[in-house]
mmCIF file of C-alpha atoms and ligand atoms in Angstrom:
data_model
loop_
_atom_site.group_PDB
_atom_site.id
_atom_site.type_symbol
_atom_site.label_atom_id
_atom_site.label_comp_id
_atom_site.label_asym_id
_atom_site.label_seq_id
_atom_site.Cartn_x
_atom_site.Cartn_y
_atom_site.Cartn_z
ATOM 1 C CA UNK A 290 -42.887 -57.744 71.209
ATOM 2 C CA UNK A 291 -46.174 -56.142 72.557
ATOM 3 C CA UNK A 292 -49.123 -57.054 70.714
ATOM 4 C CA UNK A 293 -51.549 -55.306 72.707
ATOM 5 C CA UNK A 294 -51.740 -53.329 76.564
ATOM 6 C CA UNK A 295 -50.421 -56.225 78.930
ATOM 7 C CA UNK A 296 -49.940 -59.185 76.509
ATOM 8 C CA UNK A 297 -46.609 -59.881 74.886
ATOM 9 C CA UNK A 298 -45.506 -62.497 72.859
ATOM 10 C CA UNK A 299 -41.540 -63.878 72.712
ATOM 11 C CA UNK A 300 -40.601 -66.628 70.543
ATOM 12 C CA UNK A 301 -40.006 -70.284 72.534
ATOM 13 C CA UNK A 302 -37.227 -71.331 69.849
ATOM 14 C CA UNK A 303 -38.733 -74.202 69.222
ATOM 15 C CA UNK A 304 -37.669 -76.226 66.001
ATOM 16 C CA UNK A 305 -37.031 -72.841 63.884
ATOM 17 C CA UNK A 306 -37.466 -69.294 64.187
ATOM 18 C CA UNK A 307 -41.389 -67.991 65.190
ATOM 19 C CA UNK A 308 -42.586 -71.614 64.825
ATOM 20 C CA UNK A 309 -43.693 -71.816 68.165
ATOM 21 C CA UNK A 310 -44.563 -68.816 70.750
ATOM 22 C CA UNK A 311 -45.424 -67.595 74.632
ATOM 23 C CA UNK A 312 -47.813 -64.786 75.649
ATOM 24 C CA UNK A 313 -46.983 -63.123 78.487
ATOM 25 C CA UNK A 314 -50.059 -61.199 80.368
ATOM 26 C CA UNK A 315 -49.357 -58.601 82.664
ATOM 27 C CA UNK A 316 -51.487 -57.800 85.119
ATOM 28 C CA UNK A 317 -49.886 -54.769 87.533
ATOM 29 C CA UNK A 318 -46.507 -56.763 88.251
ATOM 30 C CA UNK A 319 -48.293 -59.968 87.919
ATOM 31 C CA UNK A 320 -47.547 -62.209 85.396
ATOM 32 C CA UNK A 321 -49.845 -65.567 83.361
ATOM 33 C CA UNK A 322 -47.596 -66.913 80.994
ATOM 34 C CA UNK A 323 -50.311 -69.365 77.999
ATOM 35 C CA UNK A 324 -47.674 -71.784 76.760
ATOM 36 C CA UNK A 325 -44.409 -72.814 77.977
ATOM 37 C CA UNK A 326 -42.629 -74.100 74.808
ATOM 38 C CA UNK A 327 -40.302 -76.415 76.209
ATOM 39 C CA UNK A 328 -37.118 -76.436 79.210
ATOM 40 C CA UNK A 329 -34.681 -74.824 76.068
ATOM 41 C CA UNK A 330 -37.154 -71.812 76.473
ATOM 42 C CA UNK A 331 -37.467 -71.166 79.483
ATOM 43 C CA UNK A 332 -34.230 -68.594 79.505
ATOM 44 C CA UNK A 333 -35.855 -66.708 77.013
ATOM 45 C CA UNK A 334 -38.600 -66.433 79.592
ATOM 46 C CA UNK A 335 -36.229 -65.405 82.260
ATOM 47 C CA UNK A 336 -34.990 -62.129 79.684
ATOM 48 C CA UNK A 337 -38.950 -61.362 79.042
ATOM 49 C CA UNK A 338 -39.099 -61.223 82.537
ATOM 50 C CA UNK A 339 -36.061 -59.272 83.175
ATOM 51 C CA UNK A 340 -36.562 -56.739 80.717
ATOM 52 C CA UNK A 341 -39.772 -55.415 82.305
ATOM 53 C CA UNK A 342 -38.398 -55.364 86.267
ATOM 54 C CA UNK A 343 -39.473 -58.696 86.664
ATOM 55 C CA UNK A 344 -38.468 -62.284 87.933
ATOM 56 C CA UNK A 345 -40.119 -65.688 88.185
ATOM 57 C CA UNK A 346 -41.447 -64.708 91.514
ATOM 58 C CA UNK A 347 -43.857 -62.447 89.469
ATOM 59 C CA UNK A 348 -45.682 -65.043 88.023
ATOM 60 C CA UNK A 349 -49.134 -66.027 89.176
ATOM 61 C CA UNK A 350 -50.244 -68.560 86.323
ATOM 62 C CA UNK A 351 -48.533 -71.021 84.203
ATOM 63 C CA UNK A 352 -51.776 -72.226 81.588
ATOM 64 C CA UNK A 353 -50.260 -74.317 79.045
ATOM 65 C CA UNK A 354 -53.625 -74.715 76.043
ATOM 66 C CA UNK A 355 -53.479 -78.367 76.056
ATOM 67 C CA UNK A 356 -50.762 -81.080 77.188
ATOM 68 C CA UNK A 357 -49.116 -81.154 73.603
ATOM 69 C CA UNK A 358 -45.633 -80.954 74.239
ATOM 70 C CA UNK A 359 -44.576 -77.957 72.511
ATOM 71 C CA UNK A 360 -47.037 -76.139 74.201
ATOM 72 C CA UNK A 361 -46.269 -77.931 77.840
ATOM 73 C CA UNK A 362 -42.756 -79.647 78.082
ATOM 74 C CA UNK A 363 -41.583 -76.675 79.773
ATOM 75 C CA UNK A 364 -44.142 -76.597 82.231
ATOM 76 C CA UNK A 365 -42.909 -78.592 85.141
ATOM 77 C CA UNK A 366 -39.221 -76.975 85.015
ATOM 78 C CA UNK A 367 -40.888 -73.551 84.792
ATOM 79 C CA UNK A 368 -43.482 -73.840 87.561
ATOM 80 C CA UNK A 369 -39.937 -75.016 89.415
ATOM 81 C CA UNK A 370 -38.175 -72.159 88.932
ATOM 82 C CA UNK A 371 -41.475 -69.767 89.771
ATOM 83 C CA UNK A 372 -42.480 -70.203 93.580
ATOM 84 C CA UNK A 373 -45.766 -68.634 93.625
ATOM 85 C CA UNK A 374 -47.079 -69.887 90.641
ATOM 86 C CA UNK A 375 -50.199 -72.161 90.131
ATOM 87 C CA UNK A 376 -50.910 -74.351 87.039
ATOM 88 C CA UNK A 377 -54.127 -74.065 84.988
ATOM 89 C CA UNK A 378 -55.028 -76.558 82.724
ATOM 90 C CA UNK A 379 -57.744 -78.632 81.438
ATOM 91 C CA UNK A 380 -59.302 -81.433 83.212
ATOM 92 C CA UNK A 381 -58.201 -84.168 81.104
ATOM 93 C CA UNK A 382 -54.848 -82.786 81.202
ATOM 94 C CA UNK A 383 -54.026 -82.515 84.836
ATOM 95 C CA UNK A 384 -52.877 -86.125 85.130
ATOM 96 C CA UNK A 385 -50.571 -85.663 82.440
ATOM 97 C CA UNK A 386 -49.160 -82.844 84.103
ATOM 98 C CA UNK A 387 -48.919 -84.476 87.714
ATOM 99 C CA UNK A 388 -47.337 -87.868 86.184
ATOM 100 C CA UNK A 389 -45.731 -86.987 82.442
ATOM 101 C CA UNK A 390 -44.981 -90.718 81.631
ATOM 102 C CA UNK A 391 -47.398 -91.700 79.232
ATOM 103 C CA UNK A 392 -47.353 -88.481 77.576
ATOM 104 C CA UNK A 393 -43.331 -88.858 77.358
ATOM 105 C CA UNK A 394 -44.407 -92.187 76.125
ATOM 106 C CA UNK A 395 -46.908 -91.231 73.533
ATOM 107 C CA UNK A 396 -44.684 -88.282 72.714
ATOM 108 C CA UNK A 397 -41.937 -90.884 71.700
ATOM 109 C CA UNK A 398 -43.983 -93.199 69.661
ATOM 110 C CA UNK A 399 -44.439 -90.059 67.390
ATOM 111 C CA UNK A 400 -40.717 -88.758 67.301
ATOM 112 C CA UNK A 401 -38.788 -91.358 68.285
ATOM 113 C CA UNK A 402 -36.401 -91.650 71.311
ATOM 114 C CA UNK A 403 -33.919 -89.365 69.791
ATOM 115 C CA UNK A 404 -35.220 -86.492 68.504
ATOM 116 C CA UNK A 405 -38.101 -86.895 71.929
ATOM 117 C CA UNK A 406 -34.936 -86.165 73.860
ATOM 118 C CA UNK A 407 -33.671 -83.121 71.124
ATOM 119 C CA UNK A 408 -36.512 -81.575 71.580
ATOM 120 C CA UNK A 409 -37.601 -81.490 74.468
ATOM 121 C CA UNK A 410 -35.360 -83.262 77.382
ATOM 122 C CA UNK A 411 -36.713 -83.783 81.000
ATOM 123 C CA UNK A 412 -40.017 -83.380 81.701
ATOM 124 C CA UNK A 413 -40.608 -82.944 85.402
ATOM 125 C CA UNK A 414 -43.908 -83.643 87.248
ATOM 126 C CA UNK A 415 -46.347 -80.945 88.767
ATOM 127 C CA UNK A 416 -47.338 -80.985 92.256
ATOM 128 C CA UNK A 417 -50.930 -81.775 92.021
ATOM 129 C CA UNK A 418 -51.579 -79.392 94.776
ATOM 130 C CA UNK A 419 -50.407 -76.586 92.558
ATOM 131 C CA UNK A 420 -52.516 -77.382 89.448
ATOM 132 C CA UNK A 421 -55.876 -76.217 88.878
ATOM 133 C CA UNK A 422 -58.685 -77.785 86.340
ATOM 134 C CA UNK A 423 -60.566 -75.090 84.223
ATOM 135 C CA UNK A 424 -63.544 -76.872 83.063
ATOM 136 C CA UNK A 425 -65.177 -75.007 80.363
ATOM 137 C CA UNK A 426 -66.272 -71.788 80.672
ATOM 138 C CA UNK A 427 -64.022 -71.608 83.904
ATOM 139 C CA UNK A 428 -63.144 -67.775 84.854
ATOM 140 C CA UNK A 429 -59.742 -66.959 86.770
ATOM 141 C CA UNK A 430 -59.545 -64.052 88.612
ATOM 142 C CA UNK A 431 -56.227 -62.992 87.288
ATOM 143 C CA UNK A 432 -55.524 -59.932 89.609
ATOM 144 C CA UNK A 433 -59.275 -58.275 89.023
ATOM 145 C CA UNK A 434 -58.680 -59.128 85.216
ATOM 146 C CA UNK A 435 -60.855 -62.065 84.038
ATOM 147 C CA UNK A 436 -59.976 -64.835 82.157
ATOM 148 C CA UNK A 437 -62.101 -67.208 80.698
ATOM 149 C CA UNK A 438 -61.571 -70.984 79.801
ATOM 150 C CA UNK A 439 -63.304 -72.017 76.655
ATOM 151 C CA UNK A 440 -63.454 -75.708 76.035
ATOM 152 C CA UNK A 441 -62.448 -76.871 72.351
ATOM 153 C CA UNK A 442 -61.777 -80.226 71.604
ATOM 154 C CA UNK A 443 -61.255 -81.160 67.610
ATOM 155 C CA UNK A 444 -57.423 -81.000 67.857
ATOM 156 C CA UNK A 445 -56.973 -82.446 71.121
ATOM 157 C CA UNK A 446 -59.969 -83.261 73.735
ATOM 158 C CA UNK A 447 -57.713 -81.914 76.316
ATOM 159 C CA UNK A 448 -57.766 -78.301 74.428
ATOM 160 C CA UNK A 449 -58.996 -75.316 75.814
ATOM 161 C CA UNK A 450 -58.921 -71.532 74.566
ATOM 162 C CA UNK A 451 -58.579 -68.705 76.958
ATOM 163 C CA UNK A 452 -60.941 -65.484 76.188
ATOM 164 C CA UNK A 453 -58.805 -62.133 77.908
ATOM 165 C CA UNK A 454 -61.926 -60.146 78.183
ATOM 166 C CA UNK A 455 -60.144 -56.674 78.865
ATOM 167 C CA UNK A 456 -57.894 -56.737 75.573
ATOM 168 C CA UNK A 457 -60.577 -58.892 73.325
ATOM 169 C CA UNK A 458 -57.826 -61.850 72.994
ATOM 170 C CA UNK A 459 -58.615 -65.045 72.368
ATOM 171 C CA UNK A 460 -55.369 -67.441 73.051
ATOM 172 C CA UNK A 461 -56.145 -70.477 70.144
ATOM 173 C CA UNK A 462 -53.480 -72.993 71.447
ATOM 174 C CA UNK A 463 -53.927 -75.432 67.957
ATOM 175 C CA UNK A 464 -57.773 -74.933 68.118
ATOM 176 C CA UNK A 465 -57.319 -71.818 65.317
ATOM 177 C CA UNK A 466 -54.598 -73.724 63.151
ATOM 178 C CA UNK A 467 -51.246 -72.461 62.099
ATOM 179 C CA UNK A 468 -50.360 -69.350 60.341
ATOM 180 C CA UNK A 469 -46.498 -68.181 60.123
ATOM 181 C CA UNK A 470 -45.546 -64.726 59.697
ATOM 182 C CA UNK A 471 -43.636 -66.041 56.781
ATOM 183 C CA UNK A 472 -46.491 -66.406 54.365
ATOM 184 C CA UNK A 473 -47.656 -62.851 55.007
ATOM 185 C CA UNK A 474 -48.679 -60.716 51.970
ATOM 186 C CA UNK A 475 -49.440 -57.609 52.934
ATOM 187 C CA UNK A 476 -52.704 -57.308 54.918
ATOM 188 C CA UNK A 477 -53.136 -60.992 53.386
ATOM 189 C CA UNK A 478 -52.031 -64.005 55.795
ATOM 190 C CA UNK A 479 -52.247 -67.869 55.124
ATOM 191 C CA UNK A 480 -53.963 -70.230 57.593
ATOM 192 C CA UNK A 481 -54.127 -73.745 58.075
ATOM 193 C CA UNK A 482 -55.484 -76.797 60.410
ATOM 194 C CA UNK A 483 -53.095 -78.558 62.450
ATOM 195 C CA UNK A 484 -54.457 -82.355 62.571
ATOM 196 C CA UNK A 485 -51.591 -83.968 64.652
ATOM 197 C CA UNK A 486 -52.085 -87.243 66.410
ATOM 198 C CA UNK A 487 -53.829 -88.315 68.184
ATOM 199 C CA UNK A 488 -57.306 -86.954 69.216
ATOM 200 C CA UNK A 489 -57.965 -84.979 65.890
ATOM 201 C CA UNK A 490 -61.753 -84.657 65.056
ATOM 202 C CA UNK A 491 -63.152 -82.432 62.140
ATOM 203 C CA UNK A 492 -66.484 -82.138 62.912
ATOM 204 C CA UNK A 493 -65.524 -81.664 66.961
ATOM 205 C CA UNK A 494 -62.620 -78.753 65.073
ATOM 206 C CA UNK A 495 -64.964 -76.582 62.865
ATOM 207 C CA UNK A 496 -67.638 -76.894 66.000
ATOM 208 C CA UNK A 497 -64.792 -75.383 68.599
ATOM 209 C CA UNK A 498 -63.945 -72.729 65.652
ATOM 210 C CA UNK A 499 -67.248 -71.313 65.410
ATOM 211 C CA UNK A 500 -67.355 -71.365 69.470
ATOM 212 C CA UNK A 501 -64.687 -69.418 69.564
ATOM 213 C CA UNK A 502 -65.584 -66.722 66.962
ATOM 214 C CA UNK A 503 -68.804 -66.320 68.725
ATOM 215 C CA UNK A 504 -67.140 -63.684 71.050
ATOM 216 C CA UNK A 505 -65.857 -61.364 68.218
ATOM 217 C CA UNK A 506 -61.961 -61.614 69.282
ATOM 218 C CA UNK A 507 -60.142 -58.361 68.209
ATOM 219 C CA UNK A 508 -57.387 -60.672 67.806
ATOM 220 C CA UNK A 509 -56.414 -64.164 67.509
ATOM 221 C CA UNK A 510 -53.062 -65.076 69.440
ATOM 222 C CA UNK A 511 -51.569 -68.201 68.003
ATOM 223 C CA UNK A 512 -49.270 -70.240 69.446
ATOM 224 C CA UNK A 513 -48.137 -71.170 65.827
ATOM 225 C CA UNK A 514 -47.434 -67.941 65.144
ATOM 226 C CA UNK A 515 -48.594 -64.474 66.741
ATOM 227 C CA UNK A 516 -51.429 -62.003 66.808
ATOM 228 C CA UNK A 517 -53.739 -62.373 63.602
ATOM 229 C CA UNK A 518 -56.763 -60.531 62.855
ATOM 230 C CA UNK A 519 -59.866 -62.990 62.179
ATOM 231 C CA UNK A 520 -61.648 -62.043 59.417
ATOM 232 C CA UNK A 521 -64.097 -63.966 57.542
ATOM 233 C CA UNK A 522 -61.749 -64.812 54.931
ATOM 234 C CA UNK A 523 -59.479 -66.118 57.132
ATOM 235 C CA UNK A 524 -62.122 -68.017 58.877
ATOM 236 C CA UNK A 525 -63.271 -69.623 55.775
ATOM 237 C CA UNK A 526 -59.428 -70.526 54.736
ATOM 238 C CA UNK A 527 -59.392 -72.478 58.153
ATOM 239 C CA UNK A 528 -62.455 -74.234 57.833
ATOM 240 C CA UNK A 529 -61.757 -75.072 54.219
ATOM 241 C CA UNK A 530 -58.303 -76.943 55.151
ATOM 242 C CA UNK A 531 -60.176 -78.529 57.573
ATOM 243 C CA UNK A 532 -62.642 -80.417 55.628
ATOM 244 C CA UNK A 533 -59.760 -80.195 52.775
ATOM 245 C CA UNK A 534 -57.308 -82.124 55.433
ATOM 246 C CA UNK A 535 -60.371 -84.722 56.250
ATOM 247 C CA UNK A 536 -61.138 -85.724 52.486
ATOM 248 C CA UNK A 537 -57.153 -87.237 52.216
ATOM 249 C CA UNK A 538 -57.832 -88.990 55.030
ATOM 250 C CA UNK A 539 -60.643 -90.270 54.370
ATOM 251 C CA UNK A 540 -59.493 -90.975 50.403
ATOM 252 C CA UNK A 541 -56.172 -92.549 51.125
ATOM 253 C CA UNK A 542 -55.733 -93.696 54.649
ATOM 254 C CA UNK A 543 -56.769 -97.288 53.714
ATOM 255 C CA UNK A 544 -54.012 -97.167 50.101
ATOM 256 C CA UNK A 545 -51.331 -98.555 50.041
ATOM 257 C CA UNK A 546 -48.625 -96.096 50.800
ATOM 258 C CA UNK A 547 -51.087 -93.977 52.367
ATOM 259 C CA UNK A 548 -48.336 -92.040 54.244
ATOM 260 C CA UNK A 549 -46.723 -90.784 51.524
ATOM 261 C CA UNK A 550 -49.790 -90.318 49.357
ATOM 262 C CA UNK A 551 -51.117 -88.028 51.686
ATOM 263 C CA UNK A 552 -47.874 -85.934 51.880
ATOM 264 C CA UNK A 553 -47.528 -85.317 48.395
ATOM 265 C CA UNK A 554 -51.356 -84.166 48.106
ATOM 266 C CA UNK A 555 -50.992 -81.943 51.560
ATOM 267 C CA UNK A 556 -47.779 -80.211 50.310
ATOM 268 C CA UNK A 557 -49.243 -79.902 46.658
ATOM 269 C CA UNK A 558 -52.456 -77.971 48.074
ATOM 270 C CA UNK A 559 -50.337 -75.820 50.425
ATOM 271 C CA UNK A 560 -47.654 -74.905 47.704
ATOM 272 C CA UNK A 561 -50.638 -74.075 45.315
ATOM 273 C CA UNK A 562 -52.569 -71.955 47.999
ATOM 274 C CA UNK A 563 -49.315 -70.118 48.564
ATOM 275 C CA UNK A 564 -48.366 -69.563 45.235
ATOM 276 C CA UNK A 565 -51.673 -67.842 44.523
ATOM 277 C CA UNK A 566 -50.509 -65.705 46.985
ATOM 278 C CA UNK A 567 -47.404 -65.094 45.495
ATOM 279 C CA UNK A 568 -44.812 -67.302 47.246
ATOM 280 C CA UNK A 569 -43.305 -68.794 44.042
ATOM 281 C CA UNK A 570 -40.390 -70.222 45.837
ATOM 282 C CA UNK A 571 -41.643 -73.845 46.507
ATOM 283 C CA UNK A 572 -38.189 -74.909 47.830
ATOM 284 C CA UNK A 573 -38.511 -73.011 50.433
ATOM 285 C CA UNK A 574 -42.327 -72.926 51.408
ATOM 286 C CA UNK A 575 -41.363 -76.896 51.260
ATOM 287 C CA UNK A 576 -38.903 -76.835 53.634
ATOM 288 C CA UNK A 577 -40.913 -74.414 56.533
ATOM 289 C CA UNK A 578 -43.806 -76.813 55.598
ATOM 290 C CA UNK A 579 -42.423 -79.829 55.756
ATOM 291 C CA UNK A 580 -42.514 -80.492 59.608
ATOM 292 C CA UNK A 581 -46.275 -79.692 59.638
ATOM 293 C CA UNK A 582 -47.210 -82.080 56.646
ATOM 294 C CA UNK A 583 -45.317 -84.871 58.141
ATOM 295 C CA UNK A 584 -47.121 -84.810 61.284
ATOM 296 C CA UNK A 585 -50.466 -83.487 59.658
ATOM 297 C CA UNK A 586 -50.592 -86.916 57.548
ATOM 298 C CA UNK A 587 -50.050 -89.385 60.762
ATOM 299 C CA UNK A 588 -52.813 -87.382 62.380
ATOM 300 C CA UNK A 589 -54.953 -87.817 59.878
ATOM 301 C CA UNK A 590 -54.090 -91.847 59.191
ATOM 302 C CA UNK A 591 -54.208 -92.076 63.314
ATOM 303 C CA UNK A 592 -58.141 -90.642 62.892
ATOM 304 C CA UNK A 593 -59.435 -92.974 60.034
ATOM 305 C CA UNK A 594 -57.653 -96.225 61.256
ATOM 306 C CA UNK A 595 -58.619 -95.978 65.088
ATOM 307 C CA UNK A 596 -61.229 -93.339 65.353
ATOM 308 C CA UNK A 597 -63.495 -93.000 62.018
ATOM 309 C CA UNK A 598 -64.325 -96.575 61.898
ATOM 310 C CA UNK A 599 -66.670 -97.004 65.514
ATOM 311 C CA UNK A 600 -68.055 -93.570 63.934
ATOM 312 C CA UNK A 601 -69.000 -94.692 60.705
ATOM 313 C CA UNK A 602 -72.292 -95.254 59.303
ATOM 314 C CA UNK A 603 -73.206 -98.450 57.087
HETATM 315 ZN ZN1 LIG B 501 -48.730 -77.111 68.760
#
């Protein structure tokens, strides 16, 4: 689907339908592709591709937002299959990119073995000669259109955003939270944080969010899901869940039970916010929810047991 002259966005098929997506920039019969999803999406790629005259010889930039792997498994397979293609990502991502084992690692402390290998299958190393750091406020010359890096830690410290000056796109990665196109209302949308393990940092979150609205996007691309407008009420919704999402932390990461404690309270504020909204079927908002609040709360336990407490003031 086009969102706007040169950008498009296809879904990566990750987990469920429009859960997770990838923006395609064109640039004359150039192509920068933000996101990769994971290997299972790179065929739906190849049809984006196709469908417009295209190939994998077209692209000029692969720029995964951060080293999360729904947002980079694919990477290494895809900058495979695309010969002229260089790699943009942050700094403290390029490692990760050029030797994937302790992200595979990390990446299966949080899933588990099998669903790791579900998910997301091999993940195949980058040439470091074909990767390039964007530091912030880094500007690619992407075929005489500019793009520029933003840095924005708060979900990950290996985050950044990428400003498409020409359309007035900002491309959040997690920085901007989660908003399906499920729990649209009209003109009305529903936002939230994504606090995933392990780097999560409010105050480093709502700093990066006001960064980024600093340049007046037209639009918002999510990864998590689509094109959304940012207005101030939608701003405020974000930075609400935020400091929302750091009070259950805060209040029940040292409980017994913690993990479940903070579930219940998580889902119970999201099926509340929705149902003022109108979404009165809590079975289901539970069940597109449920992924989200599961990894939500062991982000937010991860923050208070090993980050909060060096922080912490008497
Ligand atoms: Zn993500």
């Amino acid at each position: 689907m086009d969102i706007a002259d040169g950008i498009k966005v296809i879904d990566s098929g990750y987990i469920r339908q429009e859960m997770a997506a990838i923006y395609l920039l064109r640039q004359g019969d150039k192509i920068a592709i933000i996101e990769t999803g994971t290997k299972h999406s790179i065929p739906k790629v190849q049809q984006a591709l196709e469908k417009d005259g295209l190939d994998f010889s077209s692209v000029a930039y692969v720029i995964p937002t951060h080293v999360h792997l729904d947002h980079a498994a694919g990477a290494g397979e895809l900058m495979k299959l695309c010969p002229n293609a260089q790699l943009v990502i942050h700094p403290r991502g390029a490692r990760h990119m050029a030797d994937p084992s302790k992200l595979i690692a990390g990446t299966v402390a949080v899933y588990g073995e099998e669903k790791f290998n579900q998910l997301y299958g091999d993940i195949v190393p980058i040439d470091s000669s074909r990767i390039i750091e964007a530091d912030d406020n880094f500007v690619l010359d992407f075929d005489g259109r500019e793009l520029k890096f933003i840095d924005t830690p708060g979900h990950a410290r290996h985050h950044f955003c990428i400003w498409d000056r020409m359309t007035e796109s900002m491309f959040t990665g997690d920085t901007f939270g989660i908003s399906y196109r499920d729990f649209d209302n009209g003109d009305e949308i529903y936002i939230f944080p994504t606090t995933t393990p392990i780097q999560f940092d409010p105050y480093e979150l709502i700093k990066s969010v006001n960064k980024l609205m600093k340049y007046k996007p037209k639009r918002i691309c999510l990864t998590h899901f689509g094109a959304i407008k940012p207005k101030n009420k939608v701003v405020e919704q974000l930075i609400d869940g935020i400091n929302f999402m750091s009070s259950l932390g805060i209040e029940y990461s040292a409980q017994d039970n913690a993990e479940e404690k903070i579930q219940n309270a998580m889902m119970d504020y999201f099926l509340q916010e929705l149902q003022k909204m109108g979404f009165t079927d809590q079975d289901s908002c539970r069940e597109k929810l449920k992924f989200d609040v599961e990894l939500n709360t062991q982000g937010l336990i991860y923050w208070q047991q090993k980050i909060a407490p060096g922080k912490k003031k008497n």
